[in-house]
Amino acid sequence: MTSRKRPPDLLGNSAWNATAFVVAVVLNLAILPFVIVHLGLAAFGVAGLVTACIAPALVFSNALGLSTARELAQRLEPSDRDDARRLFATSVMLAIGAGGPISVFFLVAGAPLARLGFHLAGPAADDLGRAFALAGIGWLCQCVSAVFVALFTARQDYRRIALVGMASTVVSTFSMLLLIPGSPYASTFLGCQALGFATGLLMAVAWSRGAIGQWLAPPALHRDAFARLARFGIWQVAAQGGALLAGQADRYLLGALLQPQFVGFYGVAQRLQEATYIGILKVGEILFPFFSTLQKESEDRKVDLLFRSSWILNVLAASALGALIPVAGPLLHVWTGAEVAAEAARVLVVLSIAGILGSSANVFGFYLLAQGRSRSNALIALITGIVILGTSVVVLPRFGWQAAGWSACAGMTAQMATIVVLLRRSFDISGIWPRVIHCVLMPLGIGIATALALRTGLDRAPFHLAPSWWSVGLVASVTAAIIFVVEVAASQLGPYRRACLQDLRAILSRFVPLKAI
């Protein structure tokens, strides 16, 4: 997007986020078959259930990190340093003072509650106590690290954020290679993840002390800073709670109704979909501090930036997630084996469609966060989570575990409807509906239709796609390219074709060394 007041390195920040994502997704996806072979699907499913039990704590840590980043982003001038130091000190105190008891709770009560709720027994669940202890320690490191990373987020220093994330992933992955073969337990897997989080915390603290040490302060509770963090954070907790329901509802119900290996099957399919979805989210994450700097801009300019950003990220999401749909079965086969592919291929297709639908909320969510409208974000997340949970309660007992993805599609459809209503109510300008259709609904709908058409064509072809990396990669790349071309062509039929083309040229001219662009 071209703008006189655009931060000069907006695209560079996206590139750093994308680089960190690529490193993380490559290492995580590469290590997963190794983990499944050495742990087994039952132990891997147990690890997934422990992670799902820890997930509610992320409601607190994520809300604290976002609140801290937003408040610090508005206090970057030297004259605001004392106020920023009080905010930082209060955030660290909350991370330690509230995060410590939460971690202790998981250590003491996590294993007994999990055994009761998920009917866990046998060898796969023998080390639940160690698993919860290590997962709780890892979360606490993540919680404290979020406050230090917020210093970099507020300054849009995504190079350091990316390097912290990459170091954490590398340490976690290589520790799994070293430790899991000799100790094939769920607790080992979770302990390696905790080691990665601890590494990220140490790096974030070290870099904060060196680069912006004058903005740091020892833990303390300041009433005015706490009030500002709480005012934004309370609704953000509700939003994170809704997101928790949306992301973990199926896993909770599968754990309560079925054996742990089915949680493992679902976790494999969800891991692929989440990796791609989070990658798109990371590319757009830089919009949060960017939108935070637009408080004094006119409404027309905010709307223009919001919808142009939405179109770009929706096209990217539809292309990337849509590429998984035609190759779901062969991809799972070559990655984790025929058994997982036979069980999870259809679920991966449905989850990919849900991910495309869910992309409608990404840019608008960052905008709402930047504007301090956490109540709207909470409404979106709670509606999505309730619909997903309600649908799961109905379909899972009746249709079995492979119906898990249906609830995600239902929830994301409800989310999209909520987004459309809020968009209409958020901006008092004419011509909002053509923008919604052109920049939000059309890219997502075209992406899903094109991906499903390509999947149907491959299924009816006289030959079957070979389960090999080169064939899967080739077909997925071609699918993403076809979806992208169709999306761009469709954008030229609408009233905002010039803006779409201008944004594409700006992005390509930044990353492609061709003077002709």
Short mmCIF file of C-alpha atoms in Angstrom, two decimals:
data_model
loop_
_atom_site.label_atom_id
_atom_site.label_comp_id
_atom_site.label_asym_id
_atom_site.label_seq_id
_atom_site.Cartn_x
_atom_site.Cartn_y
_atom_site.Cartn_z
CA MET A 1 0.00 0.00 0.00
CA THR A 2 1.34 3.39 -0.92
CA SER A 3 1.02 6.19 1.54
CA ARG A 4 3.01 9.24 2.50
CA LYS A 5 2.70 8.47 6.20
CA ARG A 6 3.28 4.77 5.97
CA PRO A 7 6.11 3.53 8.20
CA PRO A 8 9.06 3.09 5.85
CA ASP A 9 9.68 -0.55 6.73
CA LEU A 10 6.12 -1.90 6.84
CA LEU A 11 6.81 -4.52 4.17
CA GLY A 12 10.18 -5.30 5.72
CA ASN A 13 8.44 -6.07 9.02
CA SER A 14 6.14 -8.46 7.19
CA ALA A 15 9.19 -10.08 5.62
CA TRP A 16 10.79 -10.65 9.03
CA ASN A 17 7.55 -12.12 10.36
CA ALA A 18 7.26 -14.34 7.30
CA THR A 19 10.88 -15.49 7.68
CA ALA A 20 10.32 -16.44 11.31
CA PHE A 21 7.18 -18.29 10.32
CA VAL A 22 8.92 -20.22 7.54
CA VAL A 23 11.67 -21.35 9.91
CA ALA A 24 9.12 -22.33 12.56
CA VAL A 25 6.78 -24.17 10.22
CA VAL A 26 9.55 -26.04 8.41
CA LEU A 27 11.10 -27.24 11.66
CA ASN A 28 7.78 -28.05 13.33
CA LEU A 29 6.40 -29.95 10.37
CA ALA A 30 9.70 -31.72 9.76
CA ILE A 31 9.98 -32.93 13.36
CA LEU A 32 6.38 -34.12 13.67
CA PRO A 33 6.78 -37.49 11.84
CA PHE A 34 9.87 -38.17 13.99
CA VAL A 35 7.87 -37.38 17.14
CA ILE A 36 4.94 -39.59 16.10
CA VAL A 37 7.22 -42.53 15.25
CA HIS A 38 9.04 -42.40 18.60
CA LEU A 39 6.11 -41.38 20.84
CA GLY A 40 3.22 -43.13 19.11
CA LEU A 41 -0.15 -41.54 18.35
CA ALA A 42 -1.49 -42.26 21.84
CA ALA A 43 1.31 -40.37 23.64
CA PHE A 44 1.19 -37.62 21.03
CA GLY A 45 -2.55 -37.35 21.67
CA VAL A 46 -1.90 -37.10 25.42
CA ALA A 47 0.58 -34.28 24.77
CA GLY A 48 -2.10 -32.56 22.70
CA LEU A 49 -4.60 -32.86 25.54
CA VAL A 50 -2.10 -31.42 28.04
CA THR A 51 -1.48 -28.53 25.66
CA ALA A 52 -5.24 -28.01 25.38
CA CYS A 53 -5.51 -27.94 29.18
CA ILE A 54 -2.75 -25.32 29.38
CA ALA A 55 -4.41 -23.25 26.64
CA PRO A 56 -6.75 -21.33 29.00
CA ALA A 57 -3.67 -19.76 30.59
CA LEU A 58 -2.83 -18.26 27.20
CA VAL A 59 -5.94 -16.10 27.60
CA PHE A 60 -4.10 -14.20 30.33
CA SER A 61 -0.61 -14.11 28.80
CA ASN A 62 -1.79 -13.11 25.31
CA ALA A 63 -4.07 -10.39 26.66
CA LEU A 64 -1.26 -9.04 28.84
CA GLY A 65 1.20 -8.99 25.93
CA LEU A 66 -1.25 -7.23 23.58
CA SER A 67 -2.28 -4.68 26.22
CA THR A 68 1.34 -3.89 27.04
CA ALA A 69 2.31 -3.52 23.39
CA ARG A 70 -0.59 -1.19 22.63
CA GLU A 71 0.06 1.06 25.63
CA LEU A 72 3.81 1.22 25.00
CA ALA A 73 3.28 1.96 21.29
CA GLN A 74 1.58 5.20 22.31
CA ARG A 75 4.46 6.20 24.64
CA LEU A 76 7.61 6.11 22.53
CA GLU A 77 8.73 9.71 22.99
CA PRO A 78 11.46 10.50 25.56
CA SER A 79 8.96 12.64 27.45
CA ASP A 80 6.79 9.54 27.97
CA ARG A 81 9.62 7.39 29.32
CA ASP A 82 8.61 7.50 32.99
CA ASP A 83 5.02 6.57 32.13
CA ALA A 84 6.24 3.75 29.88
CA ARG A 85 8.54 2.44 32.63
CA ARG A 86 5.59 2.28 35.05
CA LEU A 87 3.57 0.36 32.48
CA PHE A 88 6.43 -2.07 31.90
CA ALA A 89 7.01 -2.58 35.64
CA THR A 90 3.32 -3.26 36.20
CA SER A 91 3.19 -5.73 33.30
CA VAL A 92 6.18 -7.68 34.61
CA MET A 93 4.63 -7.76 38.07
CA LEU A 94 1.37 -9.12 36.64
CA ALA A 95 3.22 -11.72 34.56
CA ILE A 96 5.12 -13.01 37.59
CA GLY A 97 2.56 -12.36 40.32
CA ALA A 98 -0.41 -13.86 38.48
CA GLY A 99 1.48 -16.22 36.16
CA GLY A 100 3.33 -17.96 38.99
CA PRO A 101 0.18 -19.19 40.80
CA ILE A 102 -1.37 -20.26 37.50
CA SER A 103 1.70 -22.35 36.74
CA VAL A 104 1.62 -23.89 40.23
CA PHE A 105 -2.05 -24.76 39.74
CA PHE A 106 -1.24 -26.78 36.64
CA LEU A 107 1.57 -28.53 38.47
CA VAL A 108 -0.69 -29.55 41.37
CA ALA A 109 -4.12 -30.05 39.83
CA GLY A 110 -3.50 -30.53 36.12
CA ALA A 111 -2.88 -34.28 36.09
CA PRO A 112 -5.77 -35.31 38.39
CA LEU A 113 -8.26 -33.15 36.48
CA ALA A 114 -7.05 -34.47 33.11
CA ARG A 115 -7.37 -38.09 34.26
CA LEU A 116 -10.90 -37.37 35.43
CA GLY A 117 -12.07 -35.34 32.43
CA PHE A 118 -10.45 -37.36 29.64
CA HIS A 119 -10.51 -40.83 31.25
CA LEU A 120 -6.77 -41.17 30.75
CA ALA A 121 -5.10 -44.35 31.92
CA GLY A 122 -2.38 -46.77 30.87
CA PRO A 123 1.26 -46.25 29.89
CA ALA A 124 0.58 -43.22 27.67
CA ALA A 125 -0.72 -41.29 30.67
CA ASP A 126 1.76 -42.46 33.30
CA ASP A 127 3.82 -39.26 33.20
CA LEU A 128 0.95 -36.77 33.26
CA GLY A 129 2.37 -35.10 36.37
CA ARG A 130 5.71 -34.36 34.71
CA ALA A 131 3.93 -33.34 31.51
CA PHE A 132 1.81 -30.72 33.28
CA ALA A 133 4.77 -29.47 35.31
CA LEU A 134 6.92 -28.92 32.23
CA ALA A 135 4.06 -27.46 30.20
CA GLY A 136 3.26 -25.06 33.05
CA ILE A 137 6.88 -23.92 33.30
CA GLY A 138 6.99 -23.41 29.55
CA TRP A 139 3.84 -21.30 29.67
CA LEU A 140 5.26 -19.15 32.49
CA CYS A 141 8.38 -18.47 30.41
CA GLN A 142 6.11 -17.58 27.50
CA CYS A 143 4.05 -15.25 29.72
CA VAL A 144 7.03 -13.26 31.04
CA SER A 145 8.63 -13.21 27.60
CA ALA A 146 5.46 -11.65 26.14
CA VAL A 147 6.05 -8.52 28.24
CA PHE A 148 9.63 -8.09 27.01
CA VAL A 149 8.66 -8.83 23.41
CA ALA A 150 5.99 -6.12 23.76
CA LEU A 151 8.85 -3.59 23.96
CA PHE A 152 9.97 -4.64 20.49
CA THR A 153 6.39 -4.83 19.16
CA ALA A 154 5.69 -1.27 20.27
CA ARG A 155 8.76 -0.11 18.33
CA GLN A 156 7.88 -2.31 15.34
CA ASP A 157 11.27 -4.01 15.72
CA TYR A 158 10.21 -7.24 14.06
CA ARG A 159 13.78 -8.27 13.31
CA ARG A 160 14.43 -8.97 16.99
CA ILE A 161 10.98 -10.52 17.45
CA ALA A 162 11.64 -12.87 14.52
CA LEU A 163 15.09 -13.85 15.79
CA VAL A 164 13.72 -14.61 19.27
CA GLY A 165 11.02 -16.81 17.75
CA MET A 166 13.43 -18.61 15.45
CA ALA A 167 15.91 -19.32 18.25
CA SER A 168 13.10 -20.72 20.40
CA THR A 169 11.95 -23.04 17.61
CA VAL A 170 15.47 -24.23 16.77
CA VAL A 171 16.27 -25.09 20.41
CA SER A 172 12.95 -26.89 20.85
CA THR A 173 13.33 -28.90 17.64
CA PHE A 174 16.90 -30.05 18.17
CA SER A 175 16.24 -30.93 21.79
CA MET A 176 13.45 -33.22 20.55
CA LEU A 177 15.89 -34.94 18.20
CA LEU A 178 18.29 -35.52 21.06
CA LEU A 179 15.96 -36.39 23.94
CA ILE A 180 12.82 -38.08 22.61
CA PRO A 181 14.48 -41.31 21.31
CA GLY A 182 15.89 -42.04 24.76
CA SER A 183 12.79 -40.90 26.65
CA PRO A 184 9.70 -41.43 24.45
CA TYR A 185 7.10 -39.78 26.67
CA ALA A 186 4.64 -36.95 26.29
CA SER A 187 6.47 -35.10 29.06
CA THR A 188 9.69 -35.15 27.03
CA PHE A 189 7.93 -33.56 24.07
CA LEU A 190 6.44 -30.84 26.28
CA GLY A 191 9.74 -30.35 28.11
CA CYS A 192 11.52 -29.68 24.82
CA GLN A 193 8.89 -27.07 23.99
CA ALA A 194 9.42 -25.50 27.42
CA LEU A 195 13.17 -25.37 26.78
CA GLY A 196 12.48 -23.41 23.60
CA PHE A 197 10.25 -20.95 25.47
CA ALA A 198 12.94 -20.47 28.11
CA THR A 199 15.49 -19.73 25.38
CA GLY A 200 13.16 -17.11 23.90
CA LEU A 201 12.73 -15.49 27.31
CA LEU A 202 16.48 -15.26 27.89
CA MET A 203 17.06 -13.71 24.47
CA ALA A 204 14.23 -11.19 24.90
CA VAL A 205 15.55 -10.11 28.32
CA ALA A 206 19.15 -9.83 27.08
CA TRP A 207 18.23 -7.77 24.01
CA SER A 208 15.89 -5.51 26.01
CA ARG A 209 18.63 -4.71 28.50
CA GLY A 210 21.10 -3.93 25.75
CA ALA A 211 19.02 -2.03 23.19
CA ILE A 212 16.38 -0.19 25.23
CA GLY A 213 17.52 -0.72 28.79
CA GLN A 214 16.53 2.79 29.81
CA TRP A 215 12.89 1.87 29.24
CA LEU A 216 13.02 -1.10 31.63
CA ALA A 217 11.99 -1.06 35.28
CA PRO A 218 11.89 -3.63 38.11
CA PRO A 219 8.54 -5.33 38.83
CA ALA A 220 6.14 -3.05 40.66
CA LEU A 221 2.41 -2.42 40.72
CA HIS A 222 1.40 1.12 39.75
CA ARG A 223 -2.29 1.85 40.08
CA ASP A 224 -2.62 4.14 37.06
CA ALA A 225 -0.71 1.76 34.79
CA PHE A 226 -2.72 -1.19 36.06
CA ALA A 227 -5.97 0.65 35.31
CA ARG A 228 -4.91 1.34 31.72
CA LEU A 229 -3.80 -2.24 31.15
CA ALA A 230 -6.97 -3.60 32.73
CA ARG A 231 -9.28 -1.30 30.77
CA PHE A 232 -7.98 -2.71 27.50
CA GLY A 233 -7.15 -6.16 28.83
CA ILE A 234 -10.51 -7.15 30.34
CA TRP A 235 -12.24 -7.24 27.00
CA GLN A 236 -9.14 -8.77 25.45
CA VAL A 237 -9.42 -11.61 27.97
CA ALA A 238 -12.97 -12.18 26.77
CA ALA A 239 -11.73 -12.15 23.17
CA GLN A 240 -8.96 -14.61 23.98
CA GLY A 241 -11.50 -16.79 25.81
CA GLY A 242 -13.65 -16.94 22.71
CA ALA A 243 -10.61 -17.78 20.63
CA LEU A 244 -9.80 -20.55 23.12
CA LEU A 245 -13.25 -22.06 22.63
CA ALA A 246 -12.83 -21.81 18.87
CA GLY A 247 -9.40 -23.44 18.85
CA GLN A 248 -9.76 -26.12 21.52
CA ALA A 249 -13.45 -27.11 21.64
CA ASP A 250 -13.07 -30.08 19.29
CA ARG A 251 -9.94 -31.29 21.08
CA TYR A 252 -11.66 -31.15 24.49
CA LEU A 253 -14.68 -33.09 23.23
CA LEU A 254 -12.58 -35.63 21.34
CA GLY A 255 -10.54 -36.23 24.49
CA ALA A 256 -13.70 -36.70 26.56
CA LEU A 257 -15.50 -38.95 24.05
CA LEU A 258 -12.76 -40.96 22.31
CA GLN A 259 -9.34 -42.50 22.77
CA PRO A 260 -6.19 -40.28 22.75
CA GLN A 261 -5.09 -41.51 19.29
CA PHE A 262 -8.08 -39.74 17.72
CA VAL A 263 -6.89 -36.53 19.34
CA GLY A 264 -3.56 -37.34 17.70
CA PHE A 265 -5.17 -37.70 14.25
CA TYR A 266 -6.99 -34.41 14.70
CA GLY A 267 -3.82 -32.74 16.00
CA VAL A 268 -1.89 -33.74 12.87
CA ALA A 269 -4.52 -32.29 10.53
CA GLN A 270 -4.90 -29.18 12.64
CA ARG A 271 -1.13 -28.70 12.81
CA LEU A 272 -0.89 -28.32 9.03
CA GLN A 273 -3.86 -25.99 8.81
CA GLU A 274 -2.72 -23.92 11.80
CA ALA A 275 0.82 -23.62 10.47
CA THR A 276 -0.43 -22.10 7.25
CA TYR A 277 -3.06 -19.93 8.93
CA ILE A 278 -0.66 -18.59 11.55
CA GLY A 279 1.85 -17.84 8.81
CA ILE A 280 -0.67 -15.53 7.15
CA LEU A 281 -1.49 -14.04 10.54
CA LYS A 282 2.20 -13.36 11.18
CA VAL A 283 2.55 -11.56 7.85
CA GLY A 284 -0.31 -9.25 8.85
CA GLU A 285 0.64 -8.92 12.51
CA ILE A 286 2.67 -5.81 11.80
CA LEU A 287 -0.62 -4.00 11.09
CA PHE A 288 -1.39 -3.87 14.84
CA PRO A 289 1.28 -1.30 15.78
CA PHE A 290 0.86 0.34 12.36
CA PHE A 291 -2.85 0.96 12.92
CA SER A 292 -2.01 2.17 16.44
CA THR A 293 -0.14 5.11 14.87
CA LEU A 294 -3.23 6.21 12.88
CA GLN A 295 -5.26 7.52 15.81
CA LYS A 296 -5.37 11.07 14.40
CA GLU A 297 -5.96 10.14 10.77
CA SER A 298 -9.27 10.81 9.04
CA GLU A 299 -11.89 8.07 8.88
CA ASP A 300 -11.62 7.87 5.08
CA ARG A 301 -7.91 7.14 5.29
CA LYS A 302 -8.41 4.50 7.98
CA VAL A 303 -11.09 2.80 5.90
CA ASP A 304 -8.90 2.87 2.80
CA LEU A 305 -5.94 1.29 4.60
CA LEU A 306 -8.14 -1.25 6.36
CA PHE A 307 -9.81 -2.60 3.26
CA ARG A 308 -6.72 -2.56 1.08
CA SER A 309 -4.85 -4.50 3.75
CA SER A 310 -7.79 -6.90 3.99
CA TRP A 311 -7.75 -7.62 0.27
CA ILE A 312 -4.03 -8.38 0.24
CA LEU A 313 -4.13 -10.72 3.22
CA ASN A 314 -7.34 -12.42 2.12
CA VAL A 315 -5.86 -13.19 -1.29
CA LEU A 316 -2.72 -14.50 0.39
CA ALA A 317 -4.75 -16.64 2.83
CA ALA A 318 -6.98 -18.08 0.12
CA SER A 319 -3.96 -18.97 -2.03
CA ALA A 320 -1.94 -20.57 0.79
CA LEU A 321 -4.75 -22.45 2.56
CA GLY A 322 -6.46 -23.33 -0.70
CA ALA A 323 -3.26 -25.04 -1.84
CA LEU A 324 -3.76 -27.66 0.90
CA ILE A 325 -7.21 -28.73 -0.31
CA PRO A 326 -6.37 -30.66 -3.52
CA VAL A 327 -3.34 -32.40 -1.99
CA ALA A 328 -4.68 -33.14 1.52
CA GLY A 329 -4.53 -36.93 1.27
CA PRO A 330 -1.16 -37.31 -0.52
CA LEU A 331 0.39 -34.61 1.69
CA LEU A 332 -0.60 -36.40 4.91
CA HIS A 333 0.52 -39.72 3.38
CA VAL A 334 4.01 -38.58 2.51
CA TRP A 335 4.35 -36.61 5.73
CA THR A 336 3.03 -38.98 8.40
CA GLY A 337 2.00 -42.24 6.68
CA ALA A 338 -0.98 -43.97 5.10
CA GLU A 339 -2.88 -44.54 8.37
CA VAL A 340 -3.00 -40.86 9.28
CA ALA A 341 -3.81 -39.88 5.68
CA ALA A 342 -6.78 -42.25 5.53
CA GLU A 343 -8.18 -40.90 8.79
CA ALA A 344 -7.39 -37.20 8.60
CA ALA A 345 -7.46 -36.12 4.92
CA ARG A 346 -11.10 -35.06 4.88
CA VAL A 347 -10.69 -33.23 8.18
CA LEU A 348 -7.73 -31.29 6.75
CA VAL A 349 -9.86 -30.21 3.76
CA VAL A 350 -12.65 -28.96 6.01
CA LEU A 351 -10.24 -27.22 8.38
CA SER A 352 -8.56 -25.49 5.42
CA ILE A 353 -11.92 -24.14 4.27
CA ALA A 354 -12.58 -22.97 7.83
CA GLY A 355 -9.17 -21.25 7.87
CA ILE A 356 -9.98 -19.36 4.67
CA LEU A 357 -13.31 -18.21 6.11
CA GLY A 358 -11.60 -17.24 9.36
CA SER A 359 -9.16 -15.00 7.53
CA SER A 360 -11.95 -12.44 7.19
CA ALA A 361 -11.35 -11.39 10.80
CA ASN A 362 -7.58 -10.94 10.77
CA VAL A 363 -7.07 -7.38 9.56
CA PHE A 364 -10.26 -6.10 11.14
CA GLY A 365 -9.16 -7.66 14.44
CA PHE A 366 -5.82 -5.84 14.32
CA TYR A 367 -7.63 -2.60 13.56
CA LEU A 368 -10.00 -3.03 16.51
CA LEU A 369 -7.07 -3.79 18.82
CA ALA A 370 -5.20 -0.70 17.66
CA GLN A 371 -8.29 1.46 18.20
CA GLY A 372 -8.79 0.07 21.70
CA ARG A 373 -12.12 -1.53 20.79
CA SER A 374 -11.57 -4.78 22.62
CA ARG A 375 -15.29 -5.17 23.25
CA SER A 376 -15.92 -5.74 19.54
CA ASN A 377 -13.05 -8.24 19.35
CA ALA A 378 -14.50 -10.05 22.36
CA LEU A 379 -17.91 -10.19 20.71
CA ILE A 380 -16.44 -11.68 17.53
CA ALA A 381 -14.43 -14.28 19.43
CA LEU A 382 -17.23 -15.27 21.80
CA ILE A 383 -19.79 -15.70 19.02
CA THR A 384 -17.29 -17.81 17.06
CA GLY A 385 -16.39 -19.96 20.07
CA ILE A 386 -20.00 -20.53 21.13
CA VAL A 387 -21.05 -21.58 17.62
CA ILE A 388 -18.06 -23.95 17.32
CA LEU A 389 -18.70 -25.49 20.73
CA GLY A 390 -22.43 -25.87 20.11
CA THR A 391 -21.90 -27.44 16.71
CA SER A 392 -19.26 -29.83 18.09
CA VAL A 393 -21.56 -30.96 20.88
CA VAL A 394 -24.20 -31.87 18.28
CA VAL A 395 -22.13 -33.39 15.46
CA LEU A 396 -19.26 -35.21 17.20
CA PRO A 397 -21.34 -37.75 19.14
CA ARG A 398 -23.52 -38.37 16.09
CA PHE A 399 -21.01 -38.48 13.23
CA GLY A 400 -17.72 -39.34 14.92
CA TRP A 401 -14.36 -37.61 15.08
CA GLN A 402 -14.14 -36.82 11.36
CA ALA A 403 -16.97 -34.33 11.82
CA ALA A 404 -14.63 -32.20 13.94
CA GLY A 405 -13.91 -29.75 11.14
CA TRP A 406 -17.59 -29.04 10.50
CA SER A 407 -17.90 -27.04 13.68
CA ALA A 408 -14.91 -24.90 12.67
CA CYS A 409 -16.62 -24.03 9.37
CA ALA A 410 -19.85 -23.17 11.19
CA GLY A 411 -17.97 -20.97 13.65
CA MET A 412 -16.01 -19.14 10.98
CA THR A 413 -19.19 -18.52 8.98
CA ALA A 414 -20.73 -16.95 12.09
CA GLN A 415 -17.53 -14.95 12.56
CA MET A 416 -17.71 -13.63 9.01
CA ALA A 417 -21.34 -12.58 9.46
CA THR A 418 -20.41 -10.76 12.68
CA ILE A 419 -17.50 -9.03 10.94
CA VAL A 420 -19.76 -7.79 8.14
CA VAL A 421 -22.26 -6.34 10.64
CA LEU A 422 -19.52 -4.65 12.67
CA LEU A 423 -17.90 -3.21 9.55
CA ARG A 424 -21.17 -1.60 8.61
CA ARG A 425 -21.62 -0.15 12.09
CA SER A 426 -18.00 0.95 12.54
CA PHE A 427 -17.75 3.42 9.68
CA ASP A 428 -20.21 6.14 8.89
CA ILE A 429 -19.34 6.47 5.20
CA SER A 430 -21.16 5.68 2.01
CA GLY A 431 -20.16 2.83 -0.27
CA ILE A 432 -19.11 0.45 2.49
CA TRP A 433 -20.86 -2.62 1.03
CA PRO A 434 -18.98 -2.61 -2.29
CA ARG A 435 -15.73 -2.53 -0.29
CA VAL A 436 -16.85 -5.42 1.92
CA ILE A 437 -17.79 -7.51 -1.11
CA HIS A 438 -14.71 -6.65 -3.16
CA CYS A 439 -12.05 -6.83 -0.44
CA VAL A 440 -13.43 -9.37 2.04
CA LEU A 441 -16.12 -11.69 0.70
CA MET A 442 -15.06 -12.08 -2.92
CA PRO A 443 -11.42 -13.16 -2.31
CA LEU A 444 -12.44 -15.77 0.25
CA GLY A 445 -15.32 -17.18 -1.79
CA ILE A 446 -13.30 -17.35 -5.00
CA GLY A 447 -10.41 -19.03 -3.19
CA ILE A 448 -12.63 -21.77 -1.72
CA ALA A 449 -14.49 -22.39 -4.98
CA THR A 450 -11.28 -22.58 -7.03
CA ALA A 451 -9.57 -24.95 -4.57
CA LEU A 452 -12.58 -27.29 -4.42
CA ALA A 453 -12.85 -27.28 -8.22
CA LEU A 454 -9.19 -28.26 -8.51
CA ARG A 455 -9.65 -31.01 -5.91
CA THR A 456 -12.65 -32.39 -7.80
CA GLY A 457 -10.68 -32.31 -11.05
CA LEU A 458 -7.79 -34.24 -9.49
CA ASP A 459 -10.16 -36.81 -7.97
CA ARG A 460 -11.76 -37.44 -11.37
CA ALA A 461 -8.51 -37.50 -13.31
CA PRO A 462 -7.49 -40.84 -14.87
CA PHE A 463 -4.30 -40.77 -12.77
CA HIS A 464 -3.82 -40.40 -9.01
CA LEU A 465 -1.40 -37.98 -7.42
CA ALA A 466 1.66 -39.89 -6.21
CA PRO A 467 2.41 -39.56 -2.47
CA SER A 468 5.83 -37.97 -2.95
CA TRP A 469 7.19 -34.63 -1.83
CA TRP A 470 7.97 -33.35 -5.31
CA SER A 471 4.52 -34.16 -6.73
CA VAL A 472 2.67 -32.81 -3.70
CA GLY A 473 4.80 -29.66 -3.66
CA LEU A 474 4.35 -29.12 -7.39
CA VAL A 475 0.57 -29.52 -7.31
CA ALA A 476 0.22 -27.36 -4.19
CA SER A 477 2.37 -24.61 -5.74
CA VAL A 478 0.40 -24.73 -8.99
CA THR A 479 -2.85 -24.61 -7.02
CA ALA A 480 -1.71 -21.56 -5.04
CA ALA A 481 -0.61 -19.84 -8.26
CA ILE A 482 -3.93 -20.59 -10.00
CA ILE A 483 -5.94 -19.28 -7.05
CA PHE A 484 -3.78 -16.14 -6.91
CA VAL A 485 -4.18 -15.46 -10.64
CA VAL A 486 -7.95 -16.00 -10.46
CA GLU A 487 -8.16 -13.68 -7.45
CA VAL A 488 -6.21 -10.91 -9.17
CA ALA A 489 -8.24 -11.29 -12.36
CA ALA A 490 -11.49 -11.09 -10.39
CA SER A 491 -10.28 -7.97 -8.57
CA GLN A 492 -9.96 -6.17 -11.90
CA LEU A 493 -13.70 -6.53 -12.47
CA GLY A 494 -14.67 -4.44 -9.46
CA PRO A 495 -14.63 -0.73 -8.63
CA TYR A 496 -11.37 -0.91 -6.65
CA ARG A 497 -9.25 -2.58 -9.34
CA ARG A 498 -6.79 0.31 -9.53
CA ALA A 499 -6.03 0.20 -5.78
CA CYS A 500 -5.59 -3.60 -5.85
CA LEU A 501 -3.18 -3.44 -8.77
CA GLN A 502 -1.29 -0.54 -7.22
CA ASP A 503 -0.78 -2.46 -3.97
CA LEU A 504 0.44 -5.56 -5.80
CA ARG A 505 2.94 -3.50 -7.77
CA ALA A 506 4.19 -1.86 -4.56
CA ILE A 507 4.75 -5.23 -2.90
CA LEU A 508 6.41 -6.80 -5.93
CA SER A 509 8.66 -3.81 -6.47
CA ARG A 510 9.90 -4.21 -2.89
CA PHE A 511 10.73 -7.90 -3.07
CA VAL A 512 11.24 -8.68 -6.78
CA PRO A 513 14.35 -7.09 -8.37
CA LEU A 514 12.70 -6.21 -11.67
CA LYS A 515 12.71 -2.62 -12.83
CA ALA A 516 9.86 -3.36 -15.21
CA ILE A 517 7.39 -3.81 -12.33
#
